[in-house]
Amino acid sequence: MNNENQLPWYKRVYRWGQTNITELDPIRYDIDWWREHWRRTRVQGIIVNAGGIVAYYPSRYPEVHRALYLGERDLYGEIVCAAHEEGLAVLARMDSNRVHERFYIEHPDWCAIDAAGNPYKAGDLYITCINSGYYQEYLPAIIREIIERSHPEGIADNSFSGLDRNHICYCDNCARSFRKATGMDLPKVKDWESPVYRKWIEWNYARRLEVWDLNNQITKDAGGKDCLWIGMVGGDMVSESVRFRDYKAICERAEVILLDFQARNNAHGFQSNGEAGKLIHGLLGWDKIIPESMAMYQAGRPAFRVASKPEPEARLWVLEGFAGTIQPWWHHIGAYHEDRRQYRTAEPLFRWHEENEQYLANRHPIATVGVVWSQRNVDYYGRDDAEIRISLPWRGIRNALIRARIPYLPVHIDRIEQDCESLSVLILPNIGAMSDAQCASIRRFVERGGSLIATGETSLYDEWGDPRDDFALADLFGAHSLRTHLGSHSSEGNSWDDWSGHTYLRLIPELRGKVCGPRIGTEPSITQGRHPVLEGFDETDILPFGGRLEVVSTDANSKVLLTFVPAFPIYPPETAWMRIPNTTLPGLIINELGNGGRVAYLPADIDRCYGRDNLPDHGHLLANLIRWASRDDIPLKVEGRGLIDCHLYQQPGRLILHLVNLTNAETWLAPVHELISVGPIRVSVRLPQDVVGDKVCLRVIGLEMKAKIGDRWTSFDIPSITDHELIIIS
């Protein structure tokens, strides 16, 4: 037995498959065909339905709802037996958040109820309460039964976290538990200012972790130390916060993460999958694996459960996962399909993954830019507007970095001390809620010579979302909040009837006097050039804005590069002229520190605007700002046309560069119809000490070449990229 096979399954099983069984499947599951499909797609493990909402084996517990067409058959057990004969690992899938009417009638005290005493329902099913005996007694018994019957390698739970944040359960179990933990009665309504509601939020997070720990203990007791219970989690932090899943705490106690993040939406794009891999690995560790449920059917919106996802759409989602060091897991709904195109999608991707798996795991990222995130900021600053307050600013920064081909890392705000040794700049995209300790860690980063970019209301609130009198980081920003703002977070105000969002930012100094165009004799005289942050805007003195401006005062040493131009009419066009063309309200403030660090603060929420509107000017300005703040300490240069997402990693003696070509007609509107090649692409990479860098291997098109070496940089050309390219530099 080689050393690889001696590792526990969760360290060596990279490729997974799942046929999500329906209640009809006991009479149509062709096990022989699926066994052959496992072989064709080179999977090393499968996930198979066992129990929960529906059981696919004859349980000894009468409350269990057996699949309608199961009879006395043990379909689950037959599939597990077949998989073990094939040498595959097996995770028994459960879905433990809902029950049928018979179960509710027998155990009404195990189900969640609203303030009027009515049970919460999802369709015809009743939602269970996470503080009830269902989670504490019943599910542990089912876990033991499943493990005793079939000896799977572990248990996967598709929906372990119960009711979300938008619903309060008022059952006796919750009332007793909350009173015992806090001495308080359950909150009557959602109220973010209420100490009771805040306690309820924290109590819910803690309960999900208790369930995680309990289920793992039960599973290990029944199946051994390497038999794990794994609750599936998603890849969007706003959604995970709504579900009370503390990502940092979960990753700290997990050996593997099962990522239920099946498809892009138009707002987040394919790049959100690669980013999810980097964000989760930053908490979990880069030596652990993250299999992801990758739908072969049309997931997302619109959702067609039994129709094939267009192959280019599925392909780019999977490849972005590979680039983010996510492991593949094909997923079908049902065991029999009339649209059989979906069976062809996984095989070439999974075979390519097998051929290149040594480069796609156990690698460490190389980046000098960190983008800070905080789940507590999602909860207590984002509250019920997290998409606007949190997601849009993050997305704007992320998309600007990708378009500029700048490698970056998501950095959890409580891991700045551990994770920022190699970073030259941190970006705080509207991190409104920050504790004093978190602000202190940012300050220490800057004191060590690091640079900082912050936007919007960053540090203006404490960790509970309560307002401060001024930015906690005002000394770094060189700016002080006047506790008021102009404009709006939303895109409203750009209609013909409401021009409140028709605002601009004026570039300082103004240069139109030396640029081709009409003259009226009042053009400002030009006495100095512009700051490098404004490079590329020489032919304009204004940029479109349309966002929210925090009104601030500035310190004497601060430098203002943009000022605010208030709204003016847009219709009829005869009225579209600036009423107030100049103000002293800052839109961008920069400071250069004596220790070499640089700080930029954006009172104008250009990051949010870019995430919302995708205006090139906003993206270009953000990229300029990042390059300036980092003093061009960027380890990668990629030149050529196209939208290319760049992921740079290191293994001993070699660099791994994964480029994903997102250039297509449907980049912002799913699904993709076809892939469009780009190239040639010129690449330059800064070499670490243990990499020679003169040998380059392109693993997708199958080309080896010699690179040019100069001043510890290696340079080479890629002829073309259709979907992705994996470059090994040694």
XYZ file of C-alpha atoms in Angstrom:
730
model
C 0.000 0.000 0.000
C 1.478 3.387 -1.004
C 1.520 6.412 1.261
C -1.322 8.047 -0.662
C -3.713 5.179 0.101
C -2.737 5.274 3.765
C -4.124 8.781 4.077
C -7.696 9.152 5.383
C -10.287 9.531 2.638
C -10.763 13.254 3.253
C -7.130 13.931 2.334
C -6.941 11.871 -0.870
C -10.402 11.714 -2.505
C -10.436 14.610 -4.971
C -13.215 13.742 -7.453
C -16.799 13.049 -6.443
C -20.111 12.178 -8.051
C -23.681 12.439 -6.833
C -26.934 11.162 -8.248
C -29.516 12.884 -6.088
C -32.134 10.154 -5.882
C -35.828 11.005 -6.272
C -38.692 9.018 -4.778
C -39.361 7.480 -8.190
C -35.819 6.166 -8.600
C -36.176 2.881 -6.671
C -37.944 1.495 -9.759
C -35.583 3.007 -12.347
C -32.074 3.159 -10.863
C -29.718 1.431 -13.317
C -26.822 0.677 -10.974
C -24.706 -0.971 -13.675
C -24.894 2.112 -15.894
C -23.989 4.443 -13.025
C -21.078 2.223 -12.040
C -19.718 2.609 -15.548
C -20.280 6.365 -15.330
C -18.267 6.467 -12.112
C -15.400 4.809 -13.973
C -15.672 7.059 -17.024
C -15.616 10.212 -14.915
C -12.742 8.958 -12.718
C -14.537 9.695 -9.451
C -12.984 8.487 -6.221
C -16.054 8.944 -4.059
C -19.818 9.269 -4.311
C -22.535 10.971 -2.293
C -25.760 8.970 -2.089
C -29.122 9.701 -0.464
C -29.692 7.803 2.764
C -32.216 9.485 5.053
C -33.654 12.713 6.364
C -36.730 14.026 4.578
C -36.873 10.810 2.549
C -35.251 7.456 3.390
C -33.954 5.062 0.733
C -33.497 2.107 3.052
C -35.971 0.269 5.336
C -35.381 2.077 8.620
C -36.397 0.502 11.893
C -37.871 3.820 13.021
C -41.583 4.099 12.161
C -41.544 7.905 11.836
C -39.165 7.728 8.892
C -40.759 8.544 5.542
C -39.669 5.908 3.035
C -39.466 6.829 -0.636
C -42.863 6.240 -2.240
C -41.617 3.482 -4.543
C -39.067 1.929 -2.197
C -41.130 -0.875 -0.685
C -38.793 -3.144 1.265
C -35.853 -2.480 -1.035
C -32.599 -1.044 0.336
C -31.610 1.076 -2.649
C -29.195 3.134 -0.593
C -27.440 0.002 0.686
C -27.176 -1.480 -2.809
C -25.512 1.674 -4.143
C -23.095 1.814 -1.204
C -22.167 -1.826 -1.758
C -21.539 -1.200 -5.459
C -19.428 1.866 -4.719
C -17.310 0.029 -2.164
C -16.784 -2.789 -4.670
C -15.444 -0.131 -7.049
C -13.055 1.103 -4.353
C -14.899 4.388 -3.878
C -15.449 6.349 -0.701
C -19.098 6.929 0.207
C -20.787 9.804 1.985
C -24.350 9.079 3.083
C -26.409 12.152 2.256
C -29.035 13.421 4.662
C -31.436 16.341 4.398
C -32.510 17.019 7.938
C -34.573 20.185 8.037
C -38.116 19.118 7.107
C -40.599 16.323 7.803
C -43.844 14.996 6.378
C -47.283 15.480 7.906
C -47.374 12.103 9.669
C -44.140 12.942 11.466
C -45.514 16.343 12.467
C -48.681 14.791 13.857
C -46.622 12.431 16.028
C -43.981 15.006 17.067
C -45.427 18.524 16.797
C -43.017 19.662 19.521
C -40.089 18.967 17.168
C -41.243 21.497 14.578
C -40.740 25.267 14.422
C -43.684 27.583 15.029
C -44.332 31.263 14.433
C -45.537 33.865 16.942
C -49.161 32.817 16.369
C -48.350 29.185 17.142
C -48.624 27.992 13.548
C -46.000 25.593 12.185
C -43.509 26.902 9.666
C -43.907 25.031 6.377
C -42.080 24.770 3.066
C -44.613 23.506 0.569
C -46.255 20.439 2.093
C -43.401 19.795 4.515
C -42.966 20.991 8.090
C -39.729 22.707 9.113
C -38.020 21.194 12.147
C -36.689 23.202 15.082
C -32.962 23.095 15.629
C -33.416 23.226 19.415
C -35.811 20.271 19.535
C -35.436 16.559 20.122
C -35.405 16.109 16.351
C -31.820 17.370 16.258
C -30.808 16.245 19.710
C -32.254 12.714 19.758
C -33.818 11.624 16.470
C -31.093 12.590 13.979
C -28.278 11.058 16.096
C -30.253 7.799 16.131
C -30.658 7.897 12.329
C -26.945 8.624 11.879
C -26.038 5.601 13.996
C -28.467 3.395 12.079
C -27.065 4.439 8.698
C -23.471 3.847 9.760
C -24.245 0.488 11.362
C -26.064 -0.728 8.239
C -23.612 0.277 5.507
C -20.385 1.678 7.007
C -20.043 4.802 4.839
C -16.900 6.883 5.138
C -18.978 9.761 6.483
C -22.289 11.590 6.580
C -23.147 14.639 4.474
C -26.034 16.870 5.476
C -27.508 19.094 2.811
C -29.376 21.474 5.112
C -28.401 21.216 8.740
C -28.938 24.751 10.013
C -32.705 24.992 10.416
C -34.726 28.194 10.136
C -32.928 31.205 8.711
C -32.535 34.648 10.220
C -35.742 35.919 8.675
C -37.877 33.647 10.864
C -38.064 33.386 14.655
C -39.161 30.087 16.166
C -41.348 30.469 19.253
C -41.641 26.816 20.249
C -41.196 25.784 23.878
C -37.772 24.310 23.110
C -36.484 27.641 21.828
C -38.101 29.621 24.619
C -36.508 27.414 27.294
C -33.115 27.276 25.638
C -32.927 31.012 24.982
C -34.012 31.851 28.531
C -31.439 29.434 29.959
C -28.643 30.907 27.831
C -29.514 34.601 28.230
C -32.103 35.011 30.994
C -34.344 36.691 28.394
C -37.547 35.947 26.521
C -37.369 35.475 22.764
C -37.503 38.695 20.730
C -40.952 39.627 19.511
C -39.809 41.160 16.230
C -36.670 41.792 14.214
C -34.931 44.816 15.731
C -31.209 45.250 15.138
C -30.994 47.914 17.839
C -32.452 45.610 20.496
C -30.010 43.835 22.866
C -32.456 40.902 22.957
C -32.447 40.519 19.182
C -28.655 40.708 19.086
C -28.450 38.012 21.766
C -30.807 35.926 19.654
C -28.473 36.262 16.662
C -25.428 35.157 18.656
C -27.380 32.338 20.330
C -28.426 30.991 16.924
C -24.855 30.973 15.640
C -23.741 29.103 18.752
C -26.509 26.512 18.393
C -25.474 25.629 14.826
C -21.952 24.981 16.044
C -23.325 22.791 18.853
C -25.203 20.737 16.245
C -22.055 20.497 14.113
C -20.030 19.211 17.066
C -22.749 16.844 18.296
C -23.227 15.212 14.894
C -19.502 14.790 14.424
C -19.174 13.141 17.809
C -22.068 10.762 17.083
C -20.621 9.904 13.659
C -17.124 9.228 14.983
C -18.476 7.146 17.870
C -20.415 4.998 15.411
C -17.911 4.807 12.556
C -14.445 5.546 13.912
C -12.196 8.588 14.101
C -12.120 9.180 10.327
C -15.874 8.838 9.882
C -16.958 12.477 9.673
C -20.257 14.312 9.680
C -20.060 17.234 7.238
C -22.714 19.892 6.916
C -22.786 21.385 3.447
C -22.224 25.142 3.256
C -22.546 27.702 0.489
C -20.081 30.064 -1.126
C -21.849 33.391 -0.579
C -21.166 34.992 2.805
C -24.401 36.975 2.869
C -26.451 33.792 2.420
C -24.373 31.926 4.992
C -24.914 34.707 7.528
C -28.658 34.557 6.986
C -28.397 30.821 7.752
C -26.372 31.380 10.950
C -23.313 29.519 9.644
C -20.165 30.916 11.237
C -17.712 30.174 8.439
C -14.572 30.862 10.434
C -15.660 28.663 13.349
C -16.820 25.894 11.011
C -13.515 25.857 9.126
C -11.568 25.767 12.383
C -13.256 22.464 13.310
C -13.510 20.903 9.824
C -11.219 18.447 8.029
C -13.001 19.014 4.729
C -15.655 21.416 3.447
C -18.487 20.216 1.209
C -19.365 23.281 -0.821
C -22.955 23.515 -2.060
C -22.397 26.360 -4.525
C -23.762 25.116 -7.814
C -23.965 27.972 -10.253
C -23.263 31.613 -10.918
C -25.796 34.354 -11.148
C -25.450 37.362 -13.397
C -24.356 39.655 -10.565
C -21.602 37.451 -9.115
C -20.226 35.877 -12.284
C -18.037 32.803 -12.770
C -15.249 34.510 -10.842
C -17.213 34.103 -7.612
C -16.397 30.387 -7.709
C -12.638 30.849 -7.886
C -12.911 33.492 -5.188
C -14.941 31.173 -2.942
C -12.129 28.629 -3.087
C -9.545 31.188 -2.010
C -11.752 32.623 0.720
C -12.558 29.233 2.253
C -9.002 27.897 1.968
C -7.851 31.023 3.796
C -9.832 29.785 6.798
C -9.608 26.020 6.304
C -5.974 25.702 5.214
C -4.510 25.131 1.771
C -3.624 21.494 2.546
C -7.299 20.505 2.867
C -9.826 19.832 0.134
C -13.088 21.520 -0.812
C -15.270 19.336 -3.065
C -18.012 21.407 -4.670
C -21.411 20.322 -5.933
C -21.198 21.252 -9.618
C -24.620 20.947 -11.230
C -24.789 19.213 -14.585
C -28.409 20.402 -14.820
C -29.609 23.977 -15.242
C -29.278 25.351 -11.706
C -29.692 28.968 -10.725
C -32.359 31.090 -12.372
C -34.186 29.856 -14.307
C -33.835 26.413 -12.709
C -34.599 23.327 -14.801
C -33.834 20.344 -12.568
C -33.800 17.636 -15.235
C -32.530 19.602 -18.254
C -28.859 19.783 -19.122
C -26.938 22.929 -18.278
C -25.304 24.288 -21.465
C -21.854 22.729 -21.595
C -19.918 26.037 -21.854
C -21.766 27.365 -18.789
C -21.067 24.243 -16.733
C -17.504 24.110 -18.005
C -16.496 27.640 -16.996
C -18.031 27.243 -13.531
C -16.039 24.046 -12.991
C -12.820 25.560 -14.325
C -13.117 28.601 -12.077
C -13.449 26.126 -9.210
C -10.263 24.374 -10.301
C -8.487 27.749 -10.424
C -9.613 28.450 -6.860
C -8.318 25.023 -5.694
C -11.798 23.523 -5.438
C -12.262 19.811 -6.161
C -14.946 18.621 -8.625
C -18.190 16.846 -7.755
C -20.695 16.215 -10.529
C -24.314 16.392 -9.492
C -27.485 15.130 -11.204
C -31.058 15.323 -9.952
C -32.614 11.893 -10.429
C -31.206 8.624 -11.750
C -32.894 8.701 -15.156
C -32.985 11.599 -17.619
C -34.519 12.249 -21.003
C -32.062 15.087 -21.632
C -28.912 12.990 -21.808
C -26.564 15.748 -22.870
C -25.728 16.318 -19.198
C -23.994 12.919 -19.000
C -21.261 14.111 -21.381
C -20.235 17.282 -19.531
C -18.222 15.928 -16.606
C -16.036 13.256 -18.217
C -13.456 15.432 -20.049
C -13.211 17.820 -17.110
C -12.763 15.065 -14.547
C -10.231 13.173 -16.665
C -8.236 16.377 -17.124
C -8.397 16.931 -13.367
C -7.045 13.426 -12.734
C -4.147 14.033 -15.109
C -3.267 17.307 -13.375
C -4.329 16.718 -9.774
C -0.755 17.118 -8.500
C -0.919 20.784 -9.565
C -4.492 21.434 -8.363
C -4.181 20.744 -4.624
C -1.714 21.363 -1.794
C -0.530 24.619 -3.303
C -0.196 28.028 -1.695
C -1.305 31.297 -3.260
C 1.003 34.143 -4.198
C -0.490 37.622 -3.910
C 0.431 41.008 -2.489
C -3.113 42.427 -2.312
C -5.593 41.360 0.357
C -9.306 42.175 0.372
C -10.694 42.128 3.900
C -14.054 40.548 4.749
C -16.003 40.075 7.950
C -19.080 37.946 8.553
C -19.925 40.110 11.540
C -19.915 43.106 9.195
C -22.479 41.253 7.074
C -24.709 40.788 10.123
C -24.423 43.988 12.123
C -23.607 46.540 9.434
C -25.204 44.884 6.419
C -28.246 43.779 8.437
C -31.190 43.568 6.016
C -29.379 45.452 3.231
C -26.261 43.294 3.011
C -26.437 42.891 -0.759
C -26.174 46.664 -1.222
C -23.932 47.495 1.723
C -21.584 44.489 1.622
C -21.804 42.511 -1.617
C -21.725 45.362 -4.120
C -18.600 47.088 -2.724
C -16.831 43.718 -2.471
C -17.863 42.805 -6.005
C -16.649 46.140 -7.332
C -13.191 45.685 -5.829
C -13.063 42.028 -6.916
C -14.034 42.786 -10.510
C -11.564 45.674 -10.724
C -8.750 43.358 -9.565
C -9.710 40.670 -12.065
C -9.937 43.117 -14.980
C -6.523 44.514 -14.004
C -5.180 40.923 -13.684
C -3.940 41.542 -10.172
C -3.787 38.420 -7.956
C -5.470 38.935 -4.587
C -6.505 37.041 -1.478
C -9.662 37.348 0.605
C -8.525 37.996 4.199
C -10.748 37.446 7.221
C -10.612 40.506 9.432
C -9.688 38.431 12.489
C -6.768 36.759 10.667
C -4.898 39.848 9.532
C -1.982 39.182 11.872
C -1.599 35.574 10.608
C -2.280 36.033 6.896
C -0.785 39.371 5.859
C 2.950 38.788 6.094
C 3.345 38.690 2.304
C 0.787 41.402 1.527
C 1.729 44.969 0.688
C -1.794 46.432 0.639
C -5.111 45.717 2.365
C -8.446 46.838 0.926
C -11.422 47.477 3.215
C -14.522 47.637 0.959
C -17.088 49.355 3.195
C -16.232 47.369 6.326
C -18.548 49.526 8.409
C -18.659 47.425 11.594
C -15.238 46.977 13.184
C -14.202 46.305 16.763
C -11.439 48.283 18.455
C -9.231 45.180 18.293
C -9.804 44.804 14.545
C -8.976 48.470 13.990
C -5.809 47.971 16.018
C -4.728 45.076 13.784
C -5.216 47.276 10.702
C -3.196 50.020 12.345
C -0.361 47.588 13.143
C -0.335 46.453 9.505
C 0.116 50.049 8.369
C 2.736 50.723 11.047
C 4.793 47.849 9.598
C 4.846 49.657 6.240
C 1.700 48.195 4.699
C -0.655 50.288 2.605
C -4.396 50.655 2.995
C -7.418 51.415 0.808
C -10.744 51.970 2.547
C -14.137 52.999 1.230
C -17.484 54.351 2.375
C -18.355 53.942 6.048
C -15.410 51.726 6.961
C -14.824 51.732 10.762
C -17.662 54.210 11.390
C -19.521 51.632 13.501
C -18.479 49.267 16.274
C -18.789 45.478 16.115
C -22.522 45.658 16.940
C -23.233 48.185 14.219
C -23.622 51.053 16.676
C -22.351 54.354 15.247
C -19.147 55.999 16.386
C -18.666 59.763 16.454
C -15.918 59.441 13.850
C -14.088 56.793 11.867
C -12.064 54.627 14.218
C -9.353 54.795 11.528
C -9.683 58.544 10.943
C -5.995 59.080 11.775
C -5.047 56.774 8.901
C -7.656 58.113 6.469
C -6.671 61.729 7.115
C -10.417 62.332 7.098
C -13.178 62.754 9.671
C -16.841 61.911 9.330
C -19.347 64.747 9.561
C -22.080 62.116 10.070
C -23.979 62.943 6.909
C -23.948 61.839 3.285
C -25.151 62.817 -0.161
C -26.665 60.475 -2.725
C -27.807 56.903 -2.306
C -26.555 53.307 -2.140
C -29.031 52.217 -4.780
C -29.215 52.821 -8.522
C -32.363 54.912 -8.146
C -32.116 58.488 -9.268
C -31.123 57.887 -12.880
C -34.623 57.925 -14.318
C -36.022 60.765 -16.412
C -38.240 61.839 -13.531
C -35.643 61.619 -10.745
C -32.106 62.865 -11.420
C -30.859 62.700 -7.820
C -28.292 60.081 -8.876
C -27.006 62.225 -11.760
C -23.756 63.166 -9.990
C -20.104 63.361 -11.019
C -16.601 63.496 -9.596
C -14.211 66.265 -10.637
C -10.534 65.375 -11.181
C -7.921 67.602 -9.548
C -6.203 69.450 -11.191
C -8.370 70.149 -14.245
C -6.604 69.683 -17.605
C -9.187 70.503 -20.270
C -7.372 73.729 -21.086
C -4.650 71.739 -22.878
C -6.876 69.084 -24.470
C -8.550 69.256 -27.871
C -12.015 70.792 -27.640
C -13.905 74.091 -27.731
C -12.652 77.063 -25.718
C -14.711 79.595 -23.764
C -11.833 81.353 -22.026
C -12.645 80.204 -18.499
C -10.653 76.975 -18.563
C -8.497 76.674 -15.398
C -4.811 77.373 -15.814
C -2.570 74.311 -15.532
C 0.231 74.569 -13.014
C 0.911 70.937 -12.214
C 0.366 67.426 -13.507
C -1.980 64.866 -12.100
C -1.299 62.183 -9.551
C -0.567 58.668 -10.950
C -3.884 57.453 -9.515
C -5.601 59.532 -12.215
C -3.507 58.138 -15.060
C -5.514 57.477 -18.219
C -8.011 60.277 -17.633
C -6.022 63.118 -19.244
C -8.844 63.996 -21.654
C -11.532 64.439 -19.032
C -12.005 66.582 -15.960
C -15.011 64.636 -14.700
C -16.004 61.027 -14.114
C -19.560 59.723 -13.824
C -20.498 58.860 -10.242
C -24.154 58.253 -9.299
C -23.411 56.832 -5.849
C -23.260 57.828 -2.202
C -20.718 60.311 -0.827
C -19.746 60.384 2.840
C -19.309 64.034 3.788
C -15.958 64.433 5.543
C -13.402 66.998 6.618
C -9.720 66.403 5.888
C -6.460 66.781 7.787
C -3.949 69.364 6.657
C -1.553 66.824 5.153
C -4.212 64.926 3.201
C -4.399 65.286 -0.552
C -7.747 65.406 -2.351
C -7.762 64.049 -5.918
C -11.515 64.017 -6.622
C -14.321 66.350 -5.574
C -18.088 65.984 -5.767
C -20.336 67.534 -8.416
C -23.971 67.609 -7.221
C -26.907 66.375 -9.251
C -28.526 68.410 -12.015
C -31.405 67.691 -14.424
C -31.110 65.083 -17.155
C -34.419 65.739 -18.923
C -35.341 67.515 -21.045
C -31.830 67.658 -22.508
C -32.042 71.439 -22.732
C -31.751 71.525 -18.936
C -28.744 69.168 -18.640
C -26.001 71.527 -17.485
C -24.138 71.714 -14.177
C -25.741 74.104 -11.711
C -22.875 73.714 -9.200
C -19.807 72.608 -11.194
C -17.359 72.792 -8.295
C -17.424 71.902 -4.595
C -14.773 71.208 -1.973
C -16.416 67.909 -0.932
C -13.722 65.192 -1.229
C -14.374 62.044 -3.241
C -10.864 60.555 -2.928
C -8.242 61.313 -0.272
C -4.674 59.980 -0.226
C -1.869 60.096 2.308
C 1.763 59.009 2.118
C 3.221 57.922 5.446
C 6.762 58.377 6.655
C 7.369 54.618 6.897
C 6.635 54.084 3.194
C 3.023 53.052 3.596
C 0.284 54.651 1.543
C -3.337 55.193 2.514
C -6.292 56.011 0.283
C -9.807 56.670 1.510
C -12.799 56.890 -0.847
C -15.732 58.870 0.602
C -17.299 58.280 -2.823
C -18.446 54.657 -2.995
C -16.861 53.933 -6.364
C -16.405 50.287 -5.388
C -20.148 49.884 -4.904
C -20.873 51.802 -8.102
C -18.552 49.557 -10.089
C -20.133 46.444 -8.631
C -23.538 47.814 -9.591
C -22.980 49.622 -12.892
C -19.803 48.048 -14.370
C -18.604 51.420 -15.713
C -15.047 51.117 -17.100
C -13.971 54.452 -15.579
C -14.705 53.154 -12.092
C -12.800 49.914 -12.670
C -9.821 51.743 -14.146
C -9.672 54.194 -11.237
C -9.817 51.391 -8.651
C -7.036 49.487 -10.446
C -4.876 52.631 -10.538
C -5.468 53.146 -6.838
C -4.487 49.567 -5.996
C -1.293 49.723 -8.053
C -0.334 53.034 -6.442
C -1.038 51.798 -2.908
C 1.016 48.649 -3.518
C 3.877 50.646 -5.066
C 3.458 48.314 -8.056
C 4.410 45.358 -5.862
C 2.405 42.991 -8.086
C 4.024 39.592 -8.833
C 2.245 39.039 -12.162
C 1.795 40.841 -15.469
C -0.610 39.492 -18.083
C -0.916 41.430 -21.336
C -3.364 40.861 -24.160
C -7.045 41.227 -24.893
C -9.856 39.588 -22.981
C -11.307 39.164 -19.511
C -8.917 36.735 -17.811
C -9.088 35.674 -14.168
C -5.547 35.052 -12.868
C -4.670 32.705 -9.986
C -1.007 32.331 -8.991
C 0.272 29.562 -6.684
C 3.504 28.009 -5.487
C 4.616 24.459 -4.799
C 8.191 23.483 -3.880
C 10.405 24.264 -6.855
C 7.657 25.514 -9.154
C 4.983 28.138 -9.774
C 1.473 27.320 -10.934
C -0.474 29.940 -12.857
C -4.106 29.192 -13.636
C -5.750 31.521 -16.155
C -9.497 31.329 -16.820
C -10.824 33.025 -19.955
C -14.121 34.703 -19.066
C -14.368 36.453 -22.418
C -17.737 35.615 -23.956
C -20.910 37.281 -25.133
C -22.767 36.156 -22.016
C -20.207 37.138 -19.363
C -22.879 39.056 -17.452
C -25.954 37.107 -18.592
C -26.149 33.355 -17.943
C -25.953 30.912 -19.576
C -22.894 31.020 -21.839
C -23.628 29.807 -25.359
C -20.087 29.342 -26.674
C -16.447 29.832 -25.733
C -14.362 32.516 -27.458
C -10.579 32.150 -27.679
C -8.225 35.013 -26.859
C -4.534 35.438 -27.532
C -1.672 35.777 -27.872
C -1.135 36.526 -24.188
C 2.159 37.831 -22.801
C 2.899 36.677 -19.233
C 5.589 37.835 -16.816
C 5.936 36.363 -13.327
C 8.228 37.353 -10.490
C 10.287 34.359 -9.381
C 10.722 33.205 -5.786
C 14.154 32.014 -4.700
C 13.504 28.278 -5.161
C 12.167 28.521 -8.742
C 14.569 28.750 -11.711
C 11.735 29.756 -14.039
C 13.183 28.957 -17.463
C 10.897 25.967 -18.178
C 7.231 26.509 -18.944
C 4.619 23.829 -19.573
C 1.098 24.669 -20.801
C -1.006 21.754 -19.544
C -4.173 22.473 -21.534
C -2.827 22.926 -25.050
C 0.127 20.627 -24.353
C 3.056 22.897 -25.133
C 6.477 23.133 -23.501
C 8.743 26.118 -24.026
C 11.731 28.031 -22.741
C 11.078 31.325 -20.963
C 13.139 34.507 -20.887
C 14.696 35.286 -17.511
C 15.648 38.770 -16.369
C 16.012 40.424 -12.974
C 14.211 37.504 -11.224
C 11.258 37.669 -13.620
C 10.301 35.032 -16.182
C 8.443 35.954 -19.378
C 6.721 33.874 -22.059
C 3.862 33.980 -24.575
C 0.712 31.852 -24.623
C -0.571 31.434 -28.210
C -4.253 31.328 -27.238
C -6.653 30.464 -24.427
C -10.093 29.060 -25.153
C -11.488 28.250 -21.704
C -8.447 28.073 -19.421
C -4.746 27.370 -19.267
C -2.707 25.794 -16.486
C 0.925 26.925 -16.630
C 3.675 25.137 -14.709
C 6.838 27.224 -14.291
C 9.949 25.426 -13.059
